[in-house]
Every structure is written in C-alpha cells, then in structure tokens.
XYZ file of N, CA, C and O in Angstrom:
864
model
N -9.379 -113.897 -10.580
C -9.188 -114.053 -12.015
C -10.392 -113.457 -12.753
O -11.526 -113.526 -12.285
N -10.117 -112.865 -13.901
C -11.154 -112.276 -14.733
C -11.081 -112.913 -16.117
O -10.016 -112.931 -16.747
N -12.210 -113.456 -16.607
C -12.221 -114.167 -17.878
C -13.242 -113.517 -18.806
O -14.406 -113.341 -18.427
N -12.826 -113.151 -19.999
C -13.766 -112.654 -20.998
C -14.552 -113.833 -21.556
O -13.977 -114.831 -21.990
N -15.875 -113.742 -21.530
C -16.735 -114.829 -22.008
C -17.514 -114.440 -23.252
O -18.267 -115.250 -23.785
N -17.359 -113.219 -23.708
C -18.058 -112.741 -24.891
C -17.847 -111.252 -25.018
O -17.099 -110.639 -24.239
N -18.508 -110.630 -25.979
C -18.379 -109.192 -26.157
C -19.048 -108.469 -24.999
O -20.250 -108.636 -24.744
N -18.245 -107.689 -24.289
C -18.733 -106.975 -23.104
C -19.301 -107.927 -22.057
O -20.253 -107.596 -21.340
N -18.740 -109.132 -21.945
C -19.154 -110.111 -20.938
C -17.912 -110.684 -20.279
O -16.922 -110.993 -20.944
N -17.979 -110.810 -18.931
C -16.841 -111.327 -18.183
C -17.331 -112.241 -17.073
O -18.457 -112.122 -16.596
N -16.481 -113.158 -16.672
C -16.704 -113.979 -15.477
C -15.544 -113.699 -14.531
O -14.381 -113.668 -14.943
N -15.863 -113.480 -13.258
C -14.850 -113.095 -12.277
C -14.856 -114.088 -11.127
O -15.921 -114.442 -10.604
N -13.679 -114.556 -10.752
C -13.540 -115.436 -9.596
C -13.523 -114.574 -8.339
O -12.506 -113.954 -8.003
N -14.628 -114.506 -7.641
C -14.723 -113.676 -6.447
C -16.161 -113.605 -5.985
O -17.054 -114.236 -6.566
N -16.410 -112.833 -4.957
C -17.770 -112.654 -4.468
C -18.549 -111.782 -5.447
O -17.958 -111.076 -6.271
N -19.881 -111.799 -5.372
C -20.651 -110.895 -6.224
C -20.263 -109.428 -6.044
O -20.206 -108.679 -7.027
N -19.966 -109.026 -4.811
C -19.524 -107.644 -4.583
C -18.190 -107.387 -5.276
O -17.967 -106.303 -5.825
N -17.290 -108.388 -5.261
C -16.018 -108.257 -5.980
C -16.266 -108.000 -7.459
O -15.581 -107.191 -8.097
N -17.226 -108.708 -8.024
C -17.542 -108.559 -9.448
C -17.964 -107.130 -9.762
O -17.558 -106.558 -10.778
N -18.783 -106.548 -8.904
C -19.236 -105.174 -9.117
C -18.058 -104.208 -9.020
O -17.911 -103.286 -9.840
N -17.188 -104.416 -8.035
C -16.037 -103.532 -7.865
C -15.143 -103.567 -9.104
O -14.738 -102.518 -9.628
N -14.825 -104.772 -9.575
C -13.954 -104.900 -10.747
C -14.620 -104.292 -11.975
O -13.980 -103.591 -12.767
N -15.915 -104.536 -12.133
C -16.630 -104.003 -13.298
C -16.629 -102.482 -13.299
O -16.355 -101.850 -14.328
N -16.918 -101.884 -12.151
C -17.033 -100.428 -12.088
C -15.689 -99.734 -12.205
O -15.592 -98.628 -12.751
N -14.646 -100.366 -11.664
C -13.336 -99.711 -11.629
C -12.427 -100.087 -12.791
O -11.461 -99.368 -13.067
N -12.731 -101.198 -13.487
C -11.782 -101.653 -14.498
C -12.423 -102.005 -15.839
O -11.915 -101.625 -16.896
N -13.516 -102.721 -15.826
C -14.029 -103.306 -17.059
C -14.919 -102.373 -17.865
O -14.874 -102.389 -19.098
N -15.737 -101.582 -17.180
C -16.688 -100.724 -17.884
C -16.080 -99.354 -18.171
O -15.431 -98.763 -17.306
N -16.327 -98.854 -19.356
C -15.779 -97.554 -19.737
C -16.485 -96.418 -19.024
O -15.919 -95.351 -18.806
N -17.745 -96.626 -18.672
C -18.514 -95.626 -17.931
C -19.477 -96.351 -17.004
O -19.823 -97.513 -17.246
N -19.917 -95.714 -15.915
C -20.805 -96.391 -14.961
C -22.107 -96.825 -15.615
O -22.641 -96.127 -16.488
N -22.638 -97.961 -15.230
C -23.925 -98.417 -15.777
C -25.076 -97.619 -15.176
O -24.924 -96.937 -14.155
N -26.221 -97.696 -15.809
C -27.414 -97.032 -15.285
C -28.004 -97.792 -14.101
O -28.700 -97.217 -13.265
N -27.723 -99.101 -14.035
C -28.332 -99.952 -13.017
C -27.538 -101.246 -12.892
O -27.032 -101.759 -13.893
N -27.418 -101.740 -11.665
C -26.844 -103.065 -11.427
C -27.957 -103.979 -10.925
O -28.603 -103.691 -9.914
N -28.198 -105.075 -11.655
C -29.165 -106.092 -11.231
C -28.378 -107.311 -10.783
O -27.620 -107.889 -11.555
N -28.553 -107.691 -9.534
C -27.844 -108.843 -8.967
C -28.821 -110.004 -8.839
O -29.858 -109.902 -8.203
N -28.490 -111.131 -9.461
C -29.390 -112.279 -9.440
C -29.831 -112.606 -10.859
O -29.269 -112.085 -11.818
N -30.754 -113.472 -11.039
C -31.729 -113.906 -10.040
C -31.117 -115.025 -9.196
O -30.699 -116.054 -9.738
N -31.090 -114.829 -7.878
C -30.542 -115.834 -6.990
C -31.491 -117.030 -6.884
O -32.707 -116.870 -6.839
N -30.916 -118.218 -6.839
C -31.694 -119.457 -6.707
C -31.863 -119.750 -5.222
O -31.130 -120.531 -4.633
N -32.838 -119.111 -4.598
C -33.068 -119.223 -3.166
C -33.384 -117.856 -2.595
O -33.018 -116.818 -3.173
N -34.065 -117.833 -1.462
C -34.544 -116.577 -0.874
C -33.430 -115.798 -0.187
O -32.438 -116.365 0.274
N -33.624 -114.496 -0.111
C -32.790 -113.611 0.706
C -33.722 -112.735 1.532
O -34.061 -111.618 1.139
N -34.137 -113.289 2.669
C -35.155 -112.674 3.505
C -34.618 -112.427 4.917
O -33.693 -113.100 5.365
N -35.248 -111.493 5.610
C -34.890 -111.250 7.008
C -33.421 -110.923 7.181
O -32.806 -110.227 6.365
N -32.840 -111.455 8.244
C -31.452 -111.147 8.570
C -30.462 -111.810 7.621
O -29.265 -111.515 7.669
N -30.937 -112.684 6.755
C -30.039 -113.293 5.779
C -29.475 -112.284 4.791
O -28.494 -112.579 4.098
N -30.073 -111.101 4.698
C -29.543 -110.091 3.770
C -28.137 -109.664 4.177
O -27.371 -109.156 3.353
N -27.775 -109.866 5.460
C -26.428 -109.488 5.902
C -25.368 -110.435 5.364
O -24.192 -110.082 5.303
N -25.764 -111.654 5.001
C -24.814 -112.645 4.503
C -24.919 -112.837 3.001
O -24.093 -113.532 2.413
N -25.925 -112.277 2.387
C -26.253 -112.579 1.006
C -25.267 -111.954 0.021
O -25.046 -110.736 0.033
N -24.711 -112.777 -0.851
C -23.880 -112.252 -1.916
C -24.692 -111.475 -2.934
O -24.221 -110.485 -3.500
N -25.933 -111.914 -3.170
C -26.810 -111.228 -4.116
C -27.106 -109.810 -3.649
O -26.976 -108.841 -4.398
N -27.492 -109.679 -2.383
C -27.748 -108.349 -1.822
C -26.448 -107.557 -1.730
O -26.419 -106.348 -1.953
N -25.348 -108.251 -1.416
C -24.055 -107.583 -1.294
C -23.628 -106.908 -2.583
O -23.055 -105.812 -2.574
N -23.901 -107.531 -3.730
C -23.547 -106.938 -5.017
C -24.362 -105.683 -5.278
O -23.833 -104.661 -5.744
N -25.672 -105.740 -4.986
C -26.518 -104.559 -5.161
C -26.095 -103.455 -4.210
O -26.087 -102.269 -4.570
N -25.719 -103.834 -2.996
C -25.252 -102.840 -2.018
C -23.964 -102.174 -2.502
O -23.780 -100.961 -2.359
N -23.066 -102.977 -3.069
C -21.805 -102.426 -3.568
C -22.065 -101.413 -4.675
O -21.378 -100.385 -4.765
N -23.050 -101.683 -5.518
C -23.405 -100.732 -6.573
C -23.850 -99.403 -5.980
O -23.411 -98.326 -6.418
N -24.713 -99.467 -4.964
C -25.224 -98.245 -4.347
C -24.100 -97.472 -3.657
O -24.081 -96.240 -3.669
N -23.152 -98.192 -3.065
C -21.992 -97.533 -2.463
C -21.254 -96.695 -3.506
O -20.707 -95.625 -3.202
N -21.273 -97.169 -4.761
C -20.614 -96.451 -5.855
C -21.588 -95.552 -6.611
O -21.328 -95.170 -7.755
N -22.710 -95.236 -5.984
C -23.690 -94.277 -6.528
C -24.346 -94.780 -7.820
O -24.693 -94.001 -8.700
N -24.517 -96.098 -7.919
C -25.239 -96.722 -9.021
C -26.452 -97.436 -8.434
O -26.314 -98.170 -7.448
N -27.655 -97.251 -8.960
C -28.826 -97.953 -8.418
C -28.612 -99.461 -8.400
O -28.048 -100.032 -9.335
N -29.075 -100.105 -7.327
C -28.878 -101.543 -7.165
C -30.190 -102.268 -6.939
O -31.026 -101.840 -6.129
N -30.363 -103.381 -7.650
C -31.558 -104.216 -7.535
C -31.121 -105.650 -7.286
O -30.392 -106.236 -8.092
N -31.525 -106.227 -6.145
C -31.221 -107.618 -5.812
C -32.470 -108.460 -6.055
O -33.532 -108.161 -5.517
N -32.327 -109.516 -6.863
C -33.459 -110.364 -7.237
C -33.235 -111.785 -6.751
O -32.169 -112.358 -6.953
N -34.253 -112.360 -6.104
C -34.156 -113.737 -5.617
C -35.474 -114.475 -5.850
O -36.550 -113.921 -5.656
N -35.344 -115.732 -6.257
C -36.495 -116.632 -6.362
C -36.486 -117.543 -5.144
O -35.487 -118.209 -4.865
N -37.586 -117.566 -4.403
C -37.645 -118.323 -3.149
C -37.896 -119.798 -3.426
O -38.945 -120.365 -3.067
N -36.952 -120.420 -4.066
C -37.022 -121.843 -4.373
C -35.621 -122.355 -4.645
O -34.781 -121.619 -5.180
N -35.368 -123.593 -4.253
C -34.084 -124.213 -4.546
C -34.247 -125.494 -5.362
O -33.321 -126.278 -5.485
N -35.449 -125.688 -5.909
C -35.672 -126.857 -6.760
C -34.857 -126.734 -8.043
O -34.697 -125.655 -8.600
N -34.371 -127.844 -8.524
C -33.555 -127.825 -9.724
C -34.303 -127.370 -10.962
O -33.717 -126.815 -11.889
N -35.609 -127.606 -10.998
C -36.410 -127.234 -12.170
C -37.294 -126.021 -11.888
O -38.396 -125.893 -12.427
N -36.824 -125.120 -11.042
C -37.600 -123.933 -10.691
C -37.875 -123.083 -11.924
O -37.045 -122.982 -12.833
N -39.039 -122.441 -11.936
C -39.434 -121.577 -13.039
C -39.010 -120.143 -12.724
O -39.555 -119.504 -11.825
N -38.051 -119.631 -13.470
C -37.535 -118.289 -13.234
C -38.280 -117.222 -14.040
O -37.992 -116.037 -13.898
N -39.220 -117.628 -14.878
C -39.889 -116.671 -15.763
C -40.604 -115.546 -15.000
O -40.437 -114.369 -15.348
N -41.418 -115.847 -13.953
C -42.070 -114.754 -13.232
C -41.058 -113.789 -12.596
O -41.256 -112.567 -12.632
N -39.982 -114.335 -12.036
C -38.966 -113.475 -11.429
C -38.314 -112.586 -12.476
O -38.028 -111.410 -12.223
N -38.076 -113.150 -13.655
C -37.458 -112.376 -14.732
C -38.362 -111.224 -15.165
O -37.893 -110.111 -15.429
N -39.665 -111.478 -15.233
C -40.608 -110.420 -15.617
C -40.630 -109.310 -14.574
O -40.647 -108.120 -14.919
N -40.630 -109.692 -13.294
C -40.622 -108.683 -12.238
C -39.329 -107.892 -12.276
O -39.321 -106.659 -12.109
N -38.209 -108.577 -12.501
C -36.919 -107.896 -12.581
C -36.930 -106.862 -13.701
O -36.441 -105.733 -13.529
N -37.477 -107.249 -14.845
C -37.527 -106.320 -15.982
C -38.359 -105.085 -15.649
O -37.940 -103.948 -15.885
N -39.571 -105.301 -15.108
C -40.448 -104.174 -14.806
C -39.875 -103.307 -13.676
O -39.998 -102.074 -13.725
N -39.270 -103.945 -12.680
C -38.651 -103.178 -11.586
C -37.502 -102.328 -12.119
O -37.343 -101.162 -11.729
N -36.714 -102.898 -13.030
C -35.607 -102.154 -13.634
C -36.127 -100.947 -14.408
O -35.561 -99.840 -14.324
N -37.217 -101.149 -15.144
C -37.790 -100.047 -15.915
C -38.262 -98.921 -14.988
O -38.073 -97.735 -15.288
N -38.871 -99.286 -13.862
C -39.338 -98.275 -12.908
C -38.166 -97.529 -12.270
O -38.215 -96.314 -12.085
N -37.118 -98.280 -11.913
C -35.949 -97.637 -11.305
C -35.314 -96.663 -12.289
O -34.933 -95.533 -11.917
N -35.180 -97.064 -13.539
C -34.579 -96.187 -14.544
C -35.451 -94.962 -14.810
O -34.942 -93.882 -15.110
N -36.771 -95.132 -14.671
C -37.693 -94.026 -14.937
C -37.801 -93.076 -13.746
O -37.744 -91.849 -13.915
N -37.933 -93.637 -12.533
C -38.214 -92.811 -11.364
C -37.054 -92.730 -10.371
O -37.045 -91.865 -9.505
N -36.106 -93.649 -10.480
C -34.962 -93.635 -9.580
C -35.285 -94.230 -8.217
O -36.441 -94.531 -7.895
N -34.240 -94.404 -7.411
C -34.365 -94.850 -6.028
C -33.837 -93.748 -5.116
O -32.992 -92.949 -5.540
N -34.290 -93.692 -3.867
C -33.740 -92.699 -2.942
C -32.239 -92.910 -2.762
O -31.726 -94.012 -2.955
N -31.517 -91.863 -2.383
C -30.071 -91.987 -2.168
C -29.759 -93.056 -1.120
O -30.463 -93.179 -0.117
N -28.718 -93.851 -1.371
C -28.219 -94.878 -0.465
C -29.225 -96.002 -0.209
O -29.162 -96.676 0.810
N -30.146 -96.206 -1.132
C -31.159 -97.248 -0.982
C -31.055 -98.237 -2.140
O -30.952 -97.836 -3.297
N -31.063 -99.528 -1.800
C -31.149 -100.580 -2.801
C -32.480 -101.294 -2.620
O -33.106 -101.216 -1.550
N -32.924 -101.985 -3.658
C -34.203 -102.684 -3.594
C -33.956 -104.186 -3.586
O -33.348 -104.729 -4.509
N -34.424 -104.844 -2.516
C -34.283 -106.292 -2.377
C -35.620 -106.941 -2.703
O -36.608 -106.751 -1.987
N -35.644 -107.710 -3.800
C -36.892 -108.301 -4.287
C -36.833 -109.817 -4.150
O -35.874 -110.460 -4.596
N -37.858 -110.393 -3.527
C -37.993 -111.846 -3.402
C -39.325 -112.273 -4.001
O -40.374 -111.706 -3.678
N -39.255 -113.285 -4.877
C -40.454 -113.782 -5.563
C -40.735 -115.196 -5.076
O -39.868 -116.071 -5.141
N -41.949 -115.461 -4.567
C -42.265 -116.816 -4.094
C -42.372 -117.791 -5.258
O -42.672 -117.402 -6.395
N -42.145 -119.046 -4.968
C -42.214 -120.061 -6.027
C -43.618 -120.146 -6.609
O -43.793 -120.254 -7.834
N -44.616 -120.099 -5.737
C -46.006 -120.124 -6.196
C -46.604 -118.720 -6.039
O -47.404 -118.459 -5.136
N -46.186 -117.836 -6.916
C -46.588 -116.432 -6.827
C -48.052 -116.280 -7.197
O -48.513 -116.805 -8.221
N -48.813 -115.531 -6.362
C -50.241 -115.340 -6.618
C -50.535 -114.067 -7.416
O -51.703 -113.734 -7.628
N -49.489 -113.365 -7.826
C -49.669 -112.158 -8.627
C -49.616 -110.869 -7.830
O -49.527 -109.788 -8.411
N -49.669 -110.959 -6.484
C -49.635 -109.755 -5.649
C -48.190 -109.331 -5.389
O -47.285 -110.162 -5.326
N -48.011 -108.017 -5.239
C -46.698 -107.440 -4.947
C -46.852 -106.484 -3.774
O -47.771 -105.655 -3.771
N -45.964 -106.603 -2.792
C -46.045 -105.733 -1.616
C -44.681 -105.164 -1.252
O -43.666 -105.860 -1.354
N -44.682 -103.901 -0.825
C -43.492 -103.345 -0.207
C -43.478 -103.771 1.255
O -44.508 -103.708 1.937
N -42.330 -104.219 1.733
C -42.248 -104.853 3.050
C -41.071 -104.332 3.854
O -40.141 -103.725 3.320
N -41.124 -104.613 5.155
C -39.986 -104.378 6.043
C -39.145 -105.648 6.108
O -39.649 -106.758 5.859
N -37.889 -105.473 6.469
C -37.042 -106.641 6.715
C -37.506 -107.332 7.985
O -37.683 -106.701 9.027
N -37.703 -108.632 7.913
C -38.187 -109.401 9.058
C -37.068 -109.671 10.055
O -35.877 -109.643 9.716
N -37.467 -109.941 11.274
C -36.533 -110.485 12.246
C -36.225 -111.937 11.871
O -36.924 -112.539 11.060
N -35.197 -112.480 12.464
C -34.806 -113.851 12.147
C -35.871 -114.811 12.656
O -36.264 -114.754 13.828
N -36.338 -115.698 11.782
C -37.358 -116.679 12.187
C -36.833 -118.101 12.043
O -37.580 -119.056 12.225
N -35.560 -118.239 11.699
C -34.972 -119.567 11.574
C -33.722 -119.662 12.434
O -33.134 -118.658 12.815
N -33.339 -120.887 12.749
C -32.085 -121.117 13.458
C -31.122 -121.834 12.521
O -31.525 -122.617 11.655
N -29.841 -121.531 12.693
C -28.816 -122.172 11.877
C -28.540 -123.574 12.397
O -28.386 -123.777 13.602
N -28.505 -124.531 11.498
C -28.230 -125.926 11.847
C -26.919 -126.333 11.195
O -26.728 -126.164 9.985
N -25.983 -126.845 11.991
C -24.695 -127.315 11.496
C -24.656 -128.829 11.550
O -24.879 -129.425 12.608
N -24.377 -129.439 10.420
C -24.216 -130.892 10.371
C -22.754 -131.187 10.063
O -22.232 -130.777 9.033
N -22.126 -131.880 10.978
C -20.696 -132.154 10.864
C -20.462 -133.496 10.178
O -21.217 -134.448 10.353
N -19.420 -133.556 9.380
C -19.066 -134.804 8.713
C -17.615 -134.788 8.288
O -16.861 -133.857 8.591
N -17.204 -135.838 7.588
C -15.848 -135.925 7.068
C -15.915 -136.227 5.572
O -16.712 -137.046 5.137
N -15.052 -135.534 4.809
C -15.018 -135.779 3.376
C -14.181 -137.027 3.090
O -13.618 -137.631 4.018
N -14.088 -137.491 1.838
C -13.336 -138.718 1.533
C -11.868 -138.679 1.956
O -11.245 -139.734 2.112
N -11.303 -137.478 2.157
C -9.912 -137.363 2.587
C -9.770 -137.287 4.109
O -8.686 -137.069 4.633
N -10.892 -137.410 4.796
C -10.850 -137.385 6.248
C -10.893 -135.995 6.850
O -10.729 -135.842 8.070
N -11.123 -134.965 6.022
C -11.186 -133.601 6.526
C -12.583 -133.287 7.060
O -13.594 -133.702 6.477
N -12.627 -132.577 8.175
C -13.915 -132.190 8.750
C -14.604 -131.156 7.862
O -13.959 -130.286 7.281
N -15.931 -131.262 7.754
C -16.700 -130.220 7.081
C -17.989 -129.991 7.868
O -18.406 -130.821 8.684
N -18.599 -128.832 7.634
C -19.856 -128.478 8.288
C -20.846 -128.039 7.216
O -20.551 -127.152 6.418
N -21.999 -128.681 7.191
C -23.041 -128.362 6.235
C -24.067 -127.476 6.930
O -24.674 -127.856 7.926
N -24.225 -126.254 6.408
C -25.113 -125.283 7.025
C -26.504 -125.361 6.419
O -26.654 -125.432 5.197
N -27.509 -125.346 7.268
C -28.893 -125.271 6.809
C -29.693 -124.510 7.861
O -29.151 -124.102 8.895
N -30.965 -124.310 7.582
C -31.822 -123.568 8.497
C -33.100 -124.350 8.763
O -33.539 -125.146 7.934
N -33.655 -124.099 9.932
C -34.963 -124.659 10.245
C -35.744 -123.621 11.033
O -35.149 -122.775 11.716
N -37.072 -123.613 10.945
C -37.871 -122.613 11.665
C -37.633 -122.681 13.169
O -37.490 -123.777 13.731
N -37.565 -121.520 13.803
C -37.423 -121.479 15.257
C -38.669 -122.047 15.911
O -38.601 -122.805 16.866
N -39.825 -121.695 15.395
C -41.101 -122.179 15.936
C -42.073 -122.278 14.772
O -42.471 -121.260 14.187
N -42.449 -123.496 14.417
C -43.316 -123.685 13.264
C -44.687 -123.034 13.455
O -45.376 -122.743 12.480
N -45.079 -122.763 14.705
C -46.376 -122.167 14.948
C -46.336 -120.675 15.189
O -47.366 -120.074 15.499
N -45.167 -120.058 15.032
C -45.053 -118.634 15.328
C -45.800 -117.794 14.296
O -45.926 -118.163 13.131
N -46.314 -116.642 14.748
C -47.000 -115.721 13.859
C -45.992 -114.726 13.312
O -45.173 -114.175 14.049
N -46.041 -114.491 12.013
C -45.127 -113.558 11.376
C -45.655 -112.139 11.509
O -46.867 -111.902 11.469
N -44.723 -111.188 11.690
C -45.123 -109.788 11.758
C -45.691 -109.351 10.410
O -45.061 -109.545 9.368
N -46.881 -108.792 10.443
C -47.497 -108.311 9.220
C -46.632 -107.212 8.607
O -46.027 -106.404 9.306
N -46.571 -107.206 7.292
C -45.809 -106.171 6.606
C -44.353 -106.498 6.403
O -43.594 -105.675 5.890
N -43.921 -107.723 6.798
C -42.524 -108.103 6.640
C -42.335 -108.954 5.390
O -43.297 -109.471 4.807
N -41.072 -109.114 4.997
C -40.769 -109.885 3.793
C -41.191 -111.345 3.926
O -41.776 -111.918 3.002
N -40.913 -111.968 5.073
C -41.315 -113.362 5.260
C -42.834 -113.516 5.171
O -43.346 -114.469 4.563
N -43.566 -112.587 5.791
C -45.030 -112.670 5.775
C -45.555 -112.604 4.346
O -46.474 -113.347 3.972
N -44.974 -111.742 3.537
C -45.411 -111.620 2.150
C -45.144 -112.909 1.375
O -46.029 -113.415 0.668
N -43.949 -113.460 1.515
C -43.596 -114.671 0.779
C -44.490 -115.839 1.183
O -44.983 -116.599 0.337
N -44.718 -116.000 2.485
C -45.568 -117.103 2.938
C -47.017 -116.932 2.476
O -47.773 -117.899 2.412
N -47.402 -115.690 2.149
C -48.744 -115.430 1.639
C -48.797 -115.532 0.120
O -49.844 -115.285 -0.488
N -47.678 -115.898 -0.502
C -47.636 -116.038 -1.955
C -47.409 -114.740 -2.694
O -47.608 -114.673 -3.913
N -46.985 -113.684 -1.969
C -46.812 -112.367 -2.574
C -45.329 -112.069 -2.811
O -44.472 -112.510 -2.048
N -45.051 -111.315 -3.856
C -43.683 -110.852 -4.084
C -43.360 -109.750 -3.083
O -44.164 -108.844 -2.853
N -42.174 -109.830 -2.488
C -41.743 -108.877 -1.472
C -40.708 -107.922 -2.045
O -39.697 -108.358 -2.607
N -40.942 -106.616 -1.895
C -39.988 -105.586 -2.272
C -39.579 -104.830 -1.008
O -40.428 -104.181 -0.373
N -38.320 -104.949 -0.635
C -37.835 -104.311 0.586
C -36.746 -103.307 0.256
O -35.675 -103.685 -0.228
N -36.991 -102.016 0.498
C -35.932 -101.024 0.307
C -34.966 -101.070 1.488
O -35.383 -100.958 2.645
N -33.700 -101.275 1.201
C -32.672 -101.368 2.243
C -31.746 -100.166 2.162
O -31.290 -99.800 1.075
N -31.435 -99.578 3.307
C -30.575 -98.391 3.369
C -29.160 -98.797 3.729
O -28.942 -99.734 4.498
N -28.186 -98.075 3.181
C -26.789 -98.386 3.479
C -26.430 -98.130 4.925
O -25.564 -98.797 5.488
N -27.067 -97.157 5.543
C -26.708 -96.755 6.907
C -27.540 -97.532 7.924
O -28.726 -97.266 8.084
N -26.945 -98.507 8.642
C -27.692 -99.278 9.634
C -27.624 -98.679 11.043
O -27.988 -99.334 12.015
N -27.136 -97.450 11.167
C -26.987 -96.835 12.483
C -28.326 -96.755 13.215
O -29.331 -96.316 12.641
N -28.326 -97.152 14.487
C -29.520 -97.018 15.322
C -29.451 -95.653 16.006
O -28.783 -95.480 17.028
N -30.129 -94.671 15.427
C -29.958 -93.283 15.872
C -30.398 -93.061 17.318
O -29.839 -92.215 18.015
N -31.396 -93.808 17.783
C -31.852 -93.642 19.160
C -30.736 -93.966 20.154
O -30.619 -93.342 21.207
N -29.908 -94.946 19.815
C -28.830 -95.345 20.720
C -27.714 -94.307 20.781
O -26.944 -94.284 21.741
N -27.614 -93.451 19.753
C -26.611 -92.398 19.805
C -26.830 -91.519 21.027
O -25.876 -91.063 21.668
N -28.091 -91.278 21.368
C -28.410 -90.487 22.558
C -28.474 -91.361 23.800
O -27.947 -91.004 24.861
N -29.106 -92.520 23.672
C -29.326 -93.379 24.844
C -28.013 -93.880 25.442
O -27.894 -94.014 26.663
N -27.026 -94.154 24.589
C -25.760 -94.704 25.064
C -24.634 -93.684 25.103
O -23.494 -94.037 25.382
N -24.958 -92.420 24.851
C -23.906 -91.415 24.711
C -23.065 -91.255 25.982
O -21.880 -90.918 25.906
N -23.653 -91.529 27.172
C -22.887 -91.371 28.414
C -21.770 -92.404 28.537
O -20.862 -92.254 29.356
N -21.826 -93.457 27.729
C -20.755 -94.455 27.759
C -19.420 -93.860 27.324
O -18.364 -94.318 27.745
N -19.464 -92.869 26.442
C -18.222 -92.301 25.914
C -17.353 -91.761 27.041
O -16.152 -92.034 27.107
N -17.962 -90.983 27.955
C -17.202 -90.417 29.073
C -16.696 -91.517 30.000
O -15.572 -91.445 30.508
N -17.530 -92.542 30.234
C -17.122 -93.636 31.111
C -15.942 -94.403 30.529
O -14.988 -94.750 31.241
N -15.980 -94.670 29.235
C -14.889 -95.394 28.589
C -13.610 -94.568 28.594
O -12.519 -95.089 28.845
N -13.746 -93.276 28.313
C -12.567 -92.406 28.311
C -11.952 -92.343 29.703
O -10.720 -92.376 29.859
N -12.788 -92.284 30.740
C -12.286 -92.229 32.116
C -11.529 -93.500 32.469
O -10.451 -93.452 33.077
N -12.086 -94.665 32.072
C -11.428 -95.928 32.383
C -10.074 -96.038 31.678
O -9.102 -96.555 32.251
N -9.985 -95.545 30.447
C -8.714 -95.602 29.720
C -7.682 -94.708 30.383
O -6.522 -95.094 30.574
N -8.085 -93.487 30.762
C -7.154 -92.572 31.444
C -6.715 -93.165 32.776
O -5.531 -93.110 33.140
N -7.670 -93.756 33.497
C -7.342 -94.340 34.796
C -6.355 -95.491 34.644
O -5.411 -95.624 35.435
N -6.532 -96.312 33.629
C -5.613 -97.433 33.426
C -4.217 -96.926 33.090
O -3.217 -97.523 33.509
N -4.114 -95.836 32.338
C -2.802 -95.261 32.021
C -2.114 -94.752 33.280
O -0.917 -94.949 33.477
N -2.898 -94.097 34.151
C -2.336 -93.580 35.406
C -1.827 -94.724 36.278
O -0.726 -94.666 36.829
N -2.634 -95.790 36.383
C -2.230 -96.935 37.199
C -0.989 -97.613 36.631
O -0.104 -98.056 37.383
N -0.911 -97.686 35.292
C 0.244 -98.310 34.664
C 1.519 -97.497 34.919
O 2.574 -98.045 35.211
N 1.408 -96.180 34.841
C 2.561 -95.328 35.091
C 3.003 -95.426 36.547
O 4.194 -95.452 36.851
N 1.999 -95.474 37.439
C 2.332 -95.577 38.859
C 3.030 -96.911 39.133
O 4.008 -96.976 39.905
N 2.555 -97.976 38.500
C 3.186 -99.287 38.669
C 4.610 -99.290 38.160
O 5.493 -99.915 38.759
N 4.874 -98.606 37.055
C 6.234 -98.535 36.513
C 7.171 -97.809 37.457
O 8.327 -98.177 37.633
N 6.672 -96.760 38.100
C 7.509 -96.009 39.051
C 7.876 -96.875 40.240
O 9.021 -96.880 40.715
N 6.899 -97.612 40.759
C 7.190 -98.469 41.912
C 8.148 -99.577 41.539
O 8.952 -100.036 42.350
N 8.058 -100.036 40.293
C 8.933 -101.118 39.851
C 10.397 -100.679 39.837
O 11.315 -101.482 40.014
N 10.636 -99.405 39.645
C 11.989 -98.896 39.636
C 12.565 -98.842 41.056
O 13.747 -98.820 41.260
C-alpha cells in the first residue's frame, strides 16, 4: 500500500528497498540526486549489512544508478540523541553531491552513541556476535522467536580498521560497500569444478538412459 502523507511525501507498506523501487519507478517524476536511508535506530555493522533494511534501501538506489547513503545510530535507547548523526548525514550528503561516489558503491555510515568527534573509513568486520533465539508463546498460544545477539567472545580483539573497531573506539565508521560481492580469486581457484560437475551430469544422463533400456 502507498499512502500520501503530504506534498511530495509518501508512506509505503513494504521493505525499505521496496520503498526505493516504488519511488524511483512510480512516485518521482525524475530520479533524485541522492537516496539517504535512515537514520536507523541501531547499528548496521559487520555481516549484519546483509540483513539490514537500511543498507538494503541504499543498495537498491545504487542498483538504479542513484548514489546511496545508509545512516545508522549505534544505540537503541528510547531517548537517543540523533543530532550528531543528522549532522554527519548532512555533511556526507553534501560531499557525495559535490564529489560523487565510485560506480556501484554505497556508503554505510554508523555513528556511535558516545561519539568522540573522530571519523574513520573502515572495512566491513567479520561477525563478532552470535544469534540468540528465545522461544515463547503469544497470548493466543502461537509460537514466536525473539532474535537478539551476544558477543562471541567478550575478550576478543577486533581487527584494526574495521567498522566494529571504530565504533567501540567512539569513532564514526564510514564503510564503502560494493554491489559486486564476487570473490574473484575463487573464479580461478575453483574453476576446475566446472568440468567435474559437467562430467557428473553427463554421466548421470548416460546411466539413466541405460537403466531405461534395461527396464524395457
């Protein structure tokens, strides 16, 4: 569902990426100069970017050749202060409009709750948390699962230069993410699998045909 909420303003029932698709293909008369997704109430760090609706909306913009900026505040407190994140979003938007982003690249920005004023460009971190499922029943007796995360090892050292390391140090993290996640080294390293797979498929066809003949 799409609801007009004001002049040139809409609310869409769907994922953030759905909102971008509908806006670009139906609602806007011409493509925007920039799509800013967020500010999300909570972090989007490490491997969580694969599940993030905030990052997904910025990614969808880049897929449609529109610069994408994903903004997140690393806090889930009800009275969180969004002012620093808003200032960073504004300045980042101004830089993107002035200098642009590389092709197929979106910018994922995370601002710590207690920001010390430093800003760093970072790599995406490896997963440092484990998913915790808490099972329960709602008032109607239906099963539900509450998802949360906890650190894999509270004493582990974070890789320097990563988004998690920056946030834990009180620094704002800027991570450029590329649309193409292909691991190019594996294209060569695993290339011999193609012939092996093709051989197994041909062999299975031959065996199946031979079995059909004997069945007759």
